[in-house]
Coordinates of C-alpha atoms in Angstrom, one line a residue:
Chain A
M139 CA 113.7 71.3 106.3
Q140 CA 114.4 74.7 104.7
R141 CA 111.0 75.7 105.9
Q142 CA 110.6 73.5 109.0
I143 CA 113.5 75.2 110.8
P144 CA 112.3 78.8 110.4
M145 CA 108.7 77.7 111.4
F146 CA 110.2 76.0 114.4
I147 CA 112.1 79.3 115.4
V148 CA 109.0 81.3 114.9
F149 CA 107.0 78.9 117.1
V150 CA 109.4 78.7 119.9
S151 CA 110.2 82.4 120.0
G152 CA 106.7 83.4 119.7
L153 CA 105.7 81.0 122.6
T154 CA 108.5 82.3 124.7
M155 CA 107.2 86.0 124.4
I156 CA 103.5 84.6 125.2
V157 CA 104.8 82.7 128.3
D158 CA 106.9 85.7 129.4
Y159 CA 103.8 87.9 129.1
F160 CA 101.4 85.7 131.0
F161 CA 103.8 83.9 133.3
P162 CA 106.7 86.1 134.2
R163 CA 108.0 84.0 137.1
V164 CA 108.5 80.9 135.0
P165 CA 112.3 80.2 135.5
Y166 CA 114.7 81.2 132.8
I167 CA 111.8 82.8 130.7
Q168 CA 113.2 86.3 130.8
G169 CA 116.5 85.1 129.9
A170 CA 115.1 83.1 126.9
R171 CA 113.1 86.4 125.8
E172 CA 116.4 88.3 125.9
I173 CA 118.1 85.8 123.8
F174 CA 115.4 85.9 121.0
L175 CA 115.5 89.6 121.1
N176 CA 119.2 89.7 120.7
W177 CA 118.9 87.1 117.8
G178 CA 116.5 89.7 116.2
R179 CA 118.8 92.5 116.7
I180 CA 121.9 90.6 115.3
A181 CA 119.8 89.4 112.2
L182 CA 118.6 93.0 111.6
T183 CA 122.3 94.3 111.6
F184 CA 123.3 91.6 109.1
A185 CA 120.2 92.4 107.1
M186 CA 121.2 96.1 106.9
I187 CA 124.6 94.8 105.4
L188 CA 122.6 92.9 102.8
G189 CA 120.4 96.0 102.0
I190 CA 123.4 98.2 101.6
M191 CA 125.1 95.5 99.3
N192 CA 121.9 95.2 97.2
L193 CA 121.7 99.0 96.8
L194 CA 125.5 99.3 95.7
M195 CA 125.2 96.3 93.4
S196 CA 122.0 97.0 91.7
N197 CA 123.1 100.8 91.1
L198 CA 126.7 99.9 89.9
R199 CA 125.0 97.3 87.5
K200 CA 122.8 100.1 86.0
V201 CA 125.8 102.6 85.7
A202 CA 127.9 99.8 84.1
L203 CA 125.2 98.9 81.6
R204 CA 124.5 102.5 80.9
K205 CA 120.7 101.8 81.5
A206 CA 118.2 104.7 81.1
G207 CA 118.6 107.4 83.8
W208 CA 122.2 106.1 84.8
I209 CA 123.2 109.4 85.9
Y210 CA 120.8 109.3 88.8
N211 CA 122.5 106.2 89.9
V212 CA 125.8 107.9 89.9
I213 CA 124.3 110.6 91.9
L214 CA 123.1 108.1 94.4
L215 CA 126.4 106.3 94.6
G216 CA 128.3 109.5 95.0
S217 CA 125.9 110.8 97.9
F218 CA 126.2 107.3 99.5
A219 CA 130.1 107.5 99.4
L220 CA 130.4 111.0 100.6
T221 CA 127.9 110.6 103.6
F222 CA 129.6 107.4 104.5
Y223 CA 133.1 108.8 104.4
F224 CA 132.3 111.7 106.6
A225 CA 130.2 109.5 109.1
V226 CA 133.0 107.0 109.4
Q227 CA 135.8 109.6 109.6
Y228 CA 134.3 111.5 112.4
K229 CA 133.0 108.3 114.0
M230 CA 129.4 109.4 113.6
V231 CA 126.2 107.5 114.5
P232 CA 122.7 108.5 113.4
S233 CA 120.6 109.8 116.2
G234 CA 117.2 110.9 115.2
N235 CA 117.4 113.6 112.5
T236 CA 121.1 114.2 113.1
F237 CA 124.4 112.5 113.6
I238 CA 126.3 112.5 116.9
T239 CA 130.0 111.5 117.7
H240 CA 130.8 108.6 119.9
K241 CA 131.1 111.4 122.5
G242 CA 127.5 112.3 122.3
T243 CA 127.7 115.5 120.4
D244 CA 127.6 116.7 116.7
M245 CA 129.5 119.9 117.4
G246 CA 133.3 120.1 116.9
S247 CA 135.5 122.0 119.3
S248 CA 134.8 125.2 117.4
G249 CA 131.0 124.9 117.9
T250 CA 130.3 124.4 114.3
M251 CA 128.1 121.5 113.1
S252 CA 129.8 118.5 111.7
F253 CA 129.7 117.9 107.9
A254 CA 127.8 114.7 108.1
S255 CA 125.0 116.3 110.1
K256 CA 125.0 119.4 107.6
I257 CA 124.5 116.8 104.7
F258 CA 121.5 115.5 106.6
L259 CA 120.0 118.6 107.9
D260 CA 120.8 121.0 105.0
V261 CA 120.3 118.6 102.1
Y262 CA 118.1 115.6 103.1
T263 CA 115.6 117.3 105.4
P264 CA 114.7 120.0 102.9
L265 CA 114.2 117.4 100.0
S266 CA 112.1 115.2 102.4
G267 CA 110.1 118.2 103.3
T268 CA 109.6 119.1 99.6
I269 CA 108.2 115.6 98.8
F270 CA 106.0 115.8 101.8
S271 CA 104.5 119.1 100.7
L272 CA 103.1 117.5 97.7
V273 CA 100.4 116.1 99.9
A274 CA 98.7 119.6 99.9
F275 CA 98.3 119.6 96.1
F276 CA 97.4 115.9 96.0
I277 CA 94.7 116.4 98.6
A278 CA 93.2 119.0 96.4
S279 CA 93.3 116.8 93.3
A280 CA 91.9 113.8 95.1
A281 CA 89.2 115.9 96.9
F282 CA 88.1 117.3 93.4
R283 CA 87.4 113.6 92.2
A284 CA 85.9 112.5 95.3
F285 CA 83.4 115.3 95.7
R286 CA 81.7 114.9 92.2
A287 CA 78.1 114.5 93.1
K288 CA 77.3 111.7 90.9
N289 CA 75.3 109.5 93.5
I290 CA 73.7 109.6 96.8
E291 CA 76.8 108.6 98.7
A292 CA 78.9 111.2 96.9
I293 CA 76.4 114.0 97.6
L294 CA 76.5 112.9 101.4
L295 CA 80.2 113.0 101.4
L296 CA 80.3 116.3 99.6
S297 CA 77.8 117.9 102.0
S298 CA 79.5 116.6 105.1
A299 CA 82.8 117.6 103.7
I300 CA 81.6 121.1 103.1
V301 CA 80.2 121.4 106.7
V302 CA 83.5 120.2 108.2
M303 CA 85.4 122.5 106.1
L304 CA 83.2 125.5 106.9
G305 CA 83.3 124.5 110.7
S306 CA 87.1 124.4 110.7
I307 CA 87.6 128.1 109.7
P308 CA 86.3 131.2 111.3
F309 CA 84.6 132.1 108.0
G310 CA 82.2 129.4 108.5
D311 CA 80.6 130.8 111.6
S312 CA 80.7 134.4 110.3
L313 CA 78.7 133.1 107.2
F314 CA 76.3 131.3 109.6
A315 CA 75.6 134.6 111.5
W316 CA 75.6 136.6 108.3
L317 CA 72.9 134.2 106.7
G318 CA 70.8 134.9 110.0
L319 CA 70.7 131.1 110.8
E320 CA 71.5 131.6 114.5
H321 CA 68.1 133.0 114.9
I322 CA 66.7 129.7 113.6
L323 CA 69.3 127.1 114.8
G324 CA 70.8 128.9 117.9
H325 CA 74.2 127.7 118.8
R326 CA 74.1 124.9 116.3
N327 CA 76.6 126.6 113.8
F328 CA 79.0 125.1 111.4
S329 CA 81.6 124.4 114.1
W330 CA 79.1 122.5 116.2
L331 CA 77.9 120.5 113.4
S332 CA 81.5 119.7 112.3
T333 CA 82.2 118.4 115.7
Q334 CA 79.2 116.4 115.8
I335 CA 80.0 114.8 112.5
Q336 CA 83.6 114.1 113.6
Q337 CA 82.6 112.8 117.0
I338 CA 79.6 110.7 116.3
P339 CA 79.3 109.0 112.9
M340 CA 83.0 109.3 112.0
S341 CA 84.3 107.9 115.2
A342 CA 81.7 105.2 115.2
A343 CA 82.9 104.1 111.8
Q344 CA 86.5 104.3 112.8
R345 CA 86.0 102.3 115.9
A346 CA 84.1 99.7 113.9
I347 CA 87.0 99.4 111.5
N348 CA 89.5 99.3 114.4
F349 CA 87.6 96.5 116.1
G350 CA 87.9 94.5 112.8
V351 CA 91.5 95.3 112.5
A352 CA 92.2 94.2 116.1
F353 CA 90.5 90.8 115.5
G354 CA 92.2 90.3 112.2
M355 CA 95.6 91.0 113.7
V356 CA 95.0 88.5 116.7
F357 CA 93.9 85.8 114.3
M358 CA 96.7 86.5 111.8
S359 CA 99.1 86.3 114.7
I360 CA 97.8 82.9 116.0
K361 CA 97.9 81.6 112.4
I362 CA 101.5 82.7 111.8
L363 CA 102.5 81.1 115.3
T364 CA 100.8 78.0 114.7
G365 CA 101.9 77.6 111.1
I366 CA 98.4 77.7 109.6
D367 CA 99.5 80.7 107.5
R368 CA 102.9 80.2 105.9
S369 CA 102.4 82.1 102.7
Y370 CA 104.7 85.0 104.2
F371 CA 107.5 82.3 103.7
G372 CA 106.6 81.9 100.1
G373 CA 104.5 78.9 100.8
G374 CA 101.4 80.2 99.0
G375 CA 99.3 79.2 102.0
E376 CA 99.3 75.5 101.2
Chain B
M168 CA 103.5 65.7 143.7
I169 CA 101.7 66.9 140.5
K170 CA 98.6 67.7 142.4
R171 CA 100.7 69.7 145.0
G172 CA 102.3 71.4 142.0
V173 CA 98.9 72.3 140.4
F174 CA 97.5 73.5 143.8
L175 CA 100.4 75.8 144.4
F176 CA 100.3 77.1 140.8
L177 CA 96.5 77.9 141.1
F178 CA 97.1 79.5 144.7
L179 CA 99.9 81.6 143.4
S180 CA 97.8 82.6 140.3
A181 CA 95.1 83.6 142.5
S182 CA 97.2 85.5 145.0
P183 CA 97.0 89.2 145.0
V184 CA 100.1 91.3 144.4
F185 CA 100.9 93.1 147.7
A186 CA 102.0 96.6 147.8
G187 CA 105.8 96.9 147.9
D188 CA 106.2 93.4 146.3
E189 CA 108.5 93.9 143.4
K190 CA 108.2 90.3 142.2
P191 CA 105.8 90.0 139.3
P192 CA 102.5 87.9 139.9
M193 CA 102.7 84.3 138.9
L194 CA 99.9 84.9 136.4
A195 CA 99.9 88.3 134.9
H196 CA 96.9 89.4 132.7
P197 CA 94.5 86.5 133.5
Y198 CA 91.5 88.0 131.6
V199 CA 93.6 88.4 128.5
L200 CA 94.8 84.8 128.8
V201 CA 91.3 83.6 129.2
T202 CA 90.0 85.6 126.1
M203 CA 93.0 84.3 124.1
L204 CA 92.4 80.6 125.0
L205 CA 88.8 81.1 124.1
M206 CA 89.7 82.5 120.8
I207 CA 92.2 79.7 120.0
A208 CA 89.6 77.1 121.0
I209 CA 86.9 78.7 118.5
L210 CA 89.6 78.9 115.9
Y211 CA 90.5 75.2 116.4
T212 CA 86.8 74.2 116.2
Y213 CA 86.3 75.9 112.9
L214 CA 89.6 74.6 111.5
L215 CA 88.4 71.0 112.2
T216 CA 85.1 71.6 110.6
A217 CA 86.8 73.2 107.6
K218 CA 89.1 70.2 107.4
K219 CA 86.3 67.8 107.3
G220 CA 85.4 69.4 104.0
K221 CA 82.8 72.0 105.2
L222 CA 84.2 75.2 103.8
P223 CA 82.8 78.3 105.0
F224 CA 81.4 81.0 102.7
I225 CA 83.5 84.1 102.4
R226 CA 81.9 87.0 100.6
T227 CA 83.6 88.1 97.5
L228 CA 86.3 90.9 98.1
P229 CA 86.3 93.0 94.8
G230 CA 89.9 94.2 95.5
L231 CA 91.3 90.8 95.6
K232 CA 89.3 89.7 92.4
A233 CA 90.8 92.8 90.7
I234 CA 94.3 91.6 91.2
D235 CA 94.1 89.0 88.5
E236 CA 92.5 91.6 86.2
A237 CA 95.2 94.1 87.0
I238 CA 98.0 91.6 86.3
G239 CA 96.2 90.6 82.9
R240 CA 95.9 94.3 82.0
A241 CA 99.7 94.8 82.7
T242 CA 100.4 91.7 80.5
E243 CA 98.2 92.9 77.5
L244 CA 99.9 96.3 77.7
G245 CA 103.4 94.7 78.1
K246 CA 104.1 96.7 81.3
P247 CA 105.4 95.7 84.6
V248 CA 103.4 95.4 88.0
L249 CA 104.5 97.5 90.9
Y250 CA 104.0 95.9 94.3
L251 CA 104.6 97.8 97.7
S252 CA 104.5 96.1 100.9
G253 CA 104.2 99.3 103.0
L254 CA 106.4 101.2 105.2
G255 CA 106.5 98.6 108.0
D256 CA 109.3 96.2 108.6
V257 CA 108.6 92.4 109.0
D258 CA 107.9 93.0 112.7
N259 CA 104.6 94.6 111.5
I260 CA 101.7 92.2 111.1
Q261 CA 100.5 94.3 108.1
T262 CA 103.8 93.7 106.3
L263 CA 103.4 90.0 106.9
A264 CA 99.8 90.2 105.5
A265 CA 101.3 92.1 102.5
L266 CA 103.9 89.5 102.0
S267 CA 101.1 86.7 102.2
I268 CA 99.4 88.6 99.3
L269 CA 102.5 89.1 97.4
S270 CA 102.9 85.2 97.1
H271 CA 99.9 85.2 95.1
V272 CA 100.4 88.2 93.0
A273 CA 103.9 86.9 92.3
K274 CA 102.6 83.4 91.3
K275 CA 100.1 85.1 88.9
A276 CA 102.6 87.5 87.3
A277 CA 105.0 84.6 86.8
E278 CA 102.3 82.6 85.0
Y279 CA 101.5 85.5 82.8
D280 CA 105.4 86.3 82.4
T281 CA 105.0 89.9 83.6
P282 CA 107.7 91.5 85.5
L283 CA 106.9 92.3 89.1
I284 CA 108.9 95.3 90.5
M285 CA 109.1 95.7 94.3
P286 CA 111.1 98.4 95.9
S287 CA 111.6 97.9 99.5
M288 CA 112.0 100.2 102.5
Y289 CA 113.8 97.6 104.7
S290 CA 116.3 95.1 103.9
V291 CA 114.7 92.2 105.8
T292 CA 111.5 92.8 104.0
M293 CA 113.5 92.8 100.7
V294 CA 115.2 89.5 101.5
T295 CA 111.8 88.0 102.7
A296 CA 110.0 89.3 99.5
Q297 CA 112.8 88.0 97.2
E298 CA 112.1 84.5 98.7
V299 CA 108.5 84.7 98.4
I300 CA 108.7 85.7 94.7
K301 CA 111.3 83.1 94.1
E302 CA 109.1 80.5 95.6
A303 CA 106.0 81.8 93.6
H304 CA 108.1 81.5 90.3
L305 CA 108.9 77.9 91.3
R306 CA 105.3 77.1 92.0
A307 CA 104.2 78.7 88.6
G308 CA 106.8 76.5 86.8
R309 CA 108.7 79.4 85.7
P310 CA 111.8 79.5 87.9
D311 CA 113.9 80.9 84.9
T312 CA 111.8 84.1 84.7
Y313 CA 112.7 85.2 88.4
N314 CA 114.8 88.3 88.3
P315 CA 116.2 89.2 91.8
D316 CA 117.1 92.6 90.6
N317 CA 113.4 93.3 90.5
V318 CA 113.2 93.4 94.3
Y319 CA 115.5 95.7 95.8
Y320 CA 116.3 97.8 98.9
V321 CA 115.9 101.7 98.5
S322 CA 116.2 103.4 101.7
D323 CA 114.9 103.4 105.4
E324 CA 113.8 107.1 105.2
Q325 CA 110.2 107.5 104.4
F326 CA 110.4 110.4 101.8
A327 CA 113.5 109.0 100.0
F328 CA 111.7 105.8 99.4
V329 CA 108.6 107.7 98.3
A330 CA 110.7 109.9 95.9
H331 CA 112.2 106.7 94.4
T332 CA 108.8 104.9 94.1
N333 CA 107.2 108.1 92.4
G334 CA 110.2 108.0 90.0
V335 CA 109.7 104.5 89.0
M336 CA 106.0 105.2 88.4
E337 CA 106.9 108.0 86.2
R338 CA 109.8 106.3 84.3
M339 CA 108.5 102.9 83.9
R340 CA 104.8 103.4 83.9
P341 CA 103.6 100.3 85.6
A342 CA 100.1 99.2 84.4
A343 CA 99.1 98.2 87.8
N344 CA 100.1 99.5 91.1
I345 CA 99.4 97.2 94.3
Y346 CA 99.8 98.9 97.7
M347 CA 99.4 96.3 100.5
G348 CA 100.5 96.9 104.3
A349 CA 101.1 99.7 106.6
Y350 CA 101.3 103.3 105.1
F351 CA 101.4 106.6 106.6
G352 CA 101.8 110.4 105.4
E353 CA 103.0 109.1 102.0
S354 CA 99.8 107.2 101.1
L355 CA 98.2 109.9 99.0
I356 CA 101.5 110.9 97.2
L357 CA 101.9 107.4 95.9
A358 CA 98.2 106.8 95.1
E359 CA 97.8 110.1 93.3
T360 CA 101.1 109.6 91.3
G361 CA 100.0 106.3 90.3
H362 CA 96.6 107.5 89.3
A363 CA 98.2 110.3 87.2
T364 CA 100.2 107.6 85.3
G365 CA 96.9 105.8 84.4
A366 CA 97.8 102.5 86.3
I367 CA 94.9 100.4 87.8
Q368 CA 95.5 100.7 91.6
I369 CA 94.6 98.3 94.4
A370 CA 95.3 99.2 97.9
G371 CA 94.9 97.5 101.3
T372 CA 95.8 98.9 104.7
A373 CA 94.7 98.7 108.3
E374 CA 95.8 102.2 109.0
T375 CA 92.4 103.9 109.5
S376 CA 93.9 107.4 109.0
Q377 CA 95.1 106.5 105.5
L378 CA 92.1 104.6 104.4
P379 CA 90.2 107.6 102.9
F380 CA 93.1 108.6 100.8
F381 CA 93.4 105.1 99.3
V382 CA 89.6 104.9 98.8
V383 CA 89.6 108.2 96.9
A384 CA 92.7 107.6 94.7
C385 CA 92.6 103.9 94.1
D386 CA 90.5 101.8 92.0
Y387 CA 90.0 99.1 94.6
C388 CA 90.7 99.2 98.5
L389 CA 90.8 96.5 101.1
I390 CA 89.6 98.1 104.3
G391 CA 91.2 97.3 107.5
E392 CA 90.6 93.5 108.5
E393 CA 90.2 92.7 104.8
L394 CA 94.0 92.9 104.4
Y395 CA 94.3 90.1 107.0
A396 CA 91.5 88.1 105.4
A397 CA 93.1 88.3 101.9
S398 CA 95.6 85.5 102.3
A399 CA 92.8 82.9 103.2
Y400 CA 90.6 84.3 100.4
L401 CA 93.4 83.9 97.7
S402 CA 94.7 80.6 99.0
Q403 CA 91.1 79.1 99.3
D404 CA 93.0 76.9 101.9
A405 CA 90.3 75.0 104.2
K406 CA 92.3 75.9 107.3
Q407 CA 92.6 79.5 106.6
M408 CA 89.1 79.8 105.6
G409 CA 88.0 78.3 108.7
S410 CA 89.9 80.8 110.6
I411 CA 88.1 83.7 109.1
K412 CA 84.8 82.0 110.2
A413 CA 86.2 81.8 113.7
Q414 CA 87.1 85.5 113.5
D415 CA 83.4 86.4 112.7
V416 CA 82.1 84.1 115.6
V417 CA 84.4 86.2 117.9
R418 CA 83.2 89.3 116.5
L419 CA 79.6 88.3 117.0
I420 CA 80.4 87.4 120.6
V421 CA 82.0 90.8 121.3
L422 CA 79.1 92.5 119.4
G423 CA 76.7 90.7 121.9
F424 CA 78.7 92.1 124.8
I425 CA 78.6 95.7 123.3
L426 CA 74.8 95.5 122.8
V427 CA 74.3 94.2 126.4
G428 CA 76.7 97.0 127.7
S429 CA 74.7 99.7 125.8
I430 CA 71.4 98.7 127.0
L431 CA 72.6 98.5 130.6
E432 CA 74.3 101.8 130.4
T433 CA 71.2 103.2 128.9
V434 CA 69.1 102.1 131.9
N435 CA 71.7 103.1 134.3
L436 CA 73.3 100.0 135.3
P437 CA 76.9 100.7 135.3
H438 CA 78.3 97.5 137.1
Y439 CA 78.6 95.7 133.7
A440 CA 80.6 98.4 132.2
D441 CA 82.7 98.9 135.3
F442 CA 83.6 95.2 135.1
F443 CA 84.9 95.5 131.6
Q444 CA 86.8 98.7 132.6
K445 CA 88.4 96.8 135.3
V446 CA 89.3 93.8 132.9
L447 CA 90.7 95.9 130.3
G448 CA 92.3 98.3 132.6
G449 CA 93.9 95.8 134.8
G450 CA 94.5 93.4 131.9

C-alpha cells in the first residue's frame, strides 16, 4: 500500500498531462492538470521546510558533538541565521540573484541596497565566482592528462585539439601564413579546419549521442509512468 | 450512440484549425501521438517476449561493472563511498535514473557495510534518496546500519553545493566517487577534485556538453543513454531488459528513416525531408 498509492498518483498525474497535451478539449482536463501542478508546488514548499530542518539539525548535531571541523558548522548556522533574520525583517523574497521587498524593489527610501541583498551580492556572488574560476585550472590539468599521446585515439585527440586551439586564436592563422602554408593549402587555414572539425565530426557525434539520450528519456518516462521501473522509489527494480 | 460519438471524435480530430479560432484542436500533435503509440506497442511486444523467459542480450557496460569493484575497494580501505545524483531536482529524468542506480549502489554498500554519503542539492531529492537507501538496507538485510545523517540537504545554489562536496572529498577522502544525473559547469571541478584525492570515479550523464570532462577526469563514464539503461542492466529484471531491446528496435527504425532521407536528399528529392519537417514542425 505504501508503494501502491504513490504509484497510482504518478500514473494518474502523468496520464492527465498526456491527455491534456494530446486532447486539450477533453472536459475538465485543464482543471485536473492545474490541480496536479498545484499539488506539486505545495509538496515542493513543504520539502523545502524539510530541507532546512535537515540542514539545521545535522549542523547543530555536529556542533553539539564537537565533530571535526565543527567551527565550519557554526559559521554556516550563523550565516543562515543572519540572512534569514534580515530577509524576514524587511519582508524580502529571493528574485534571481538578489532579494526584493514585497513592494518589488530592494532599494530603501535612501536609495541604498538592502542588507539582505548586500549579503547575497557582496558575499555569496564573489565566493560563487571564485569556485567557478577553478574550472580554468582544472581544464588545464585535465587536458594535460587527456592529451598524452599514448595510443592512436589519444594522438587523434591531441592533433584535433591543437588544430581547434590554433584555429580559435589569431596567432594560429598568423603561424599558418608565416609557415607559407597558404601557398599550398589556400584558404584552408587553422580557423577553417577548426570550424570543419567542430561542424562535421563533432556535431555528428553529438547528434548521435543526443538521439540515444532522447530515446532513453522517452522509454524511461514510459517505464516510470507504467510502473515497470520502480527502483527510484527504492524498489530495486523488482 | 457510441458509433456517433466515435464518428464525431474522428471528424473533430481531422478538422483543420481555422484562423481566428481560439479553441484548441480536438487532437493536438497527431504525429507525435502516433509515434508514441507505436513506441508503446513495440515496448509491450518486447516486454511480453522477455516475460516469457527470452531475455535479450545487453552488452556489458564497463562503468556499471566497475561500481561493485569501487564499493569493494572502499570496503577494503575502510573509507566511505560518495554518491551524487546531479544538479537536477526529481522533475529531471536524469535524477530519476540516478536514483534508480542509487538503489543498487546503496544495497551493495549495505551488504559490504560501507558508509554511503550523499549530499543533496534539493530537499525533495534528499527525501527520496533517504527512502531509496533505507529500502536498500532493508533488502540487504542490514536495516540497523542505515544512517539518515549520511543523506543530507546542502543548498539549492550550484557553487555552494560544489564547495561543500569538494570539502567532503578533501576531508573524508572517499575511496569511490559516483556521479550520476544532470551536471553543468561544476562537473570538472567535482571530477578533478575527486581525481586529486585518489578516488576511483564513475560518472554518468546525458548532458553532452559535460561528457568530455567526465570522460577525461573519471575512470569510467556512462555516456548519454547508458545512464537510462543502467537501471535495467543492474536489476537484470526481464521487463526492464525487454524495454532496452524495444528502444534499440525504435532506434533502428529511426536510423532507417535517416538513411532513406539522406539518400533521397542526395539525389535531390526533397519531398520526404519536407514531410518530416512538417511533421516535426507542426507536431
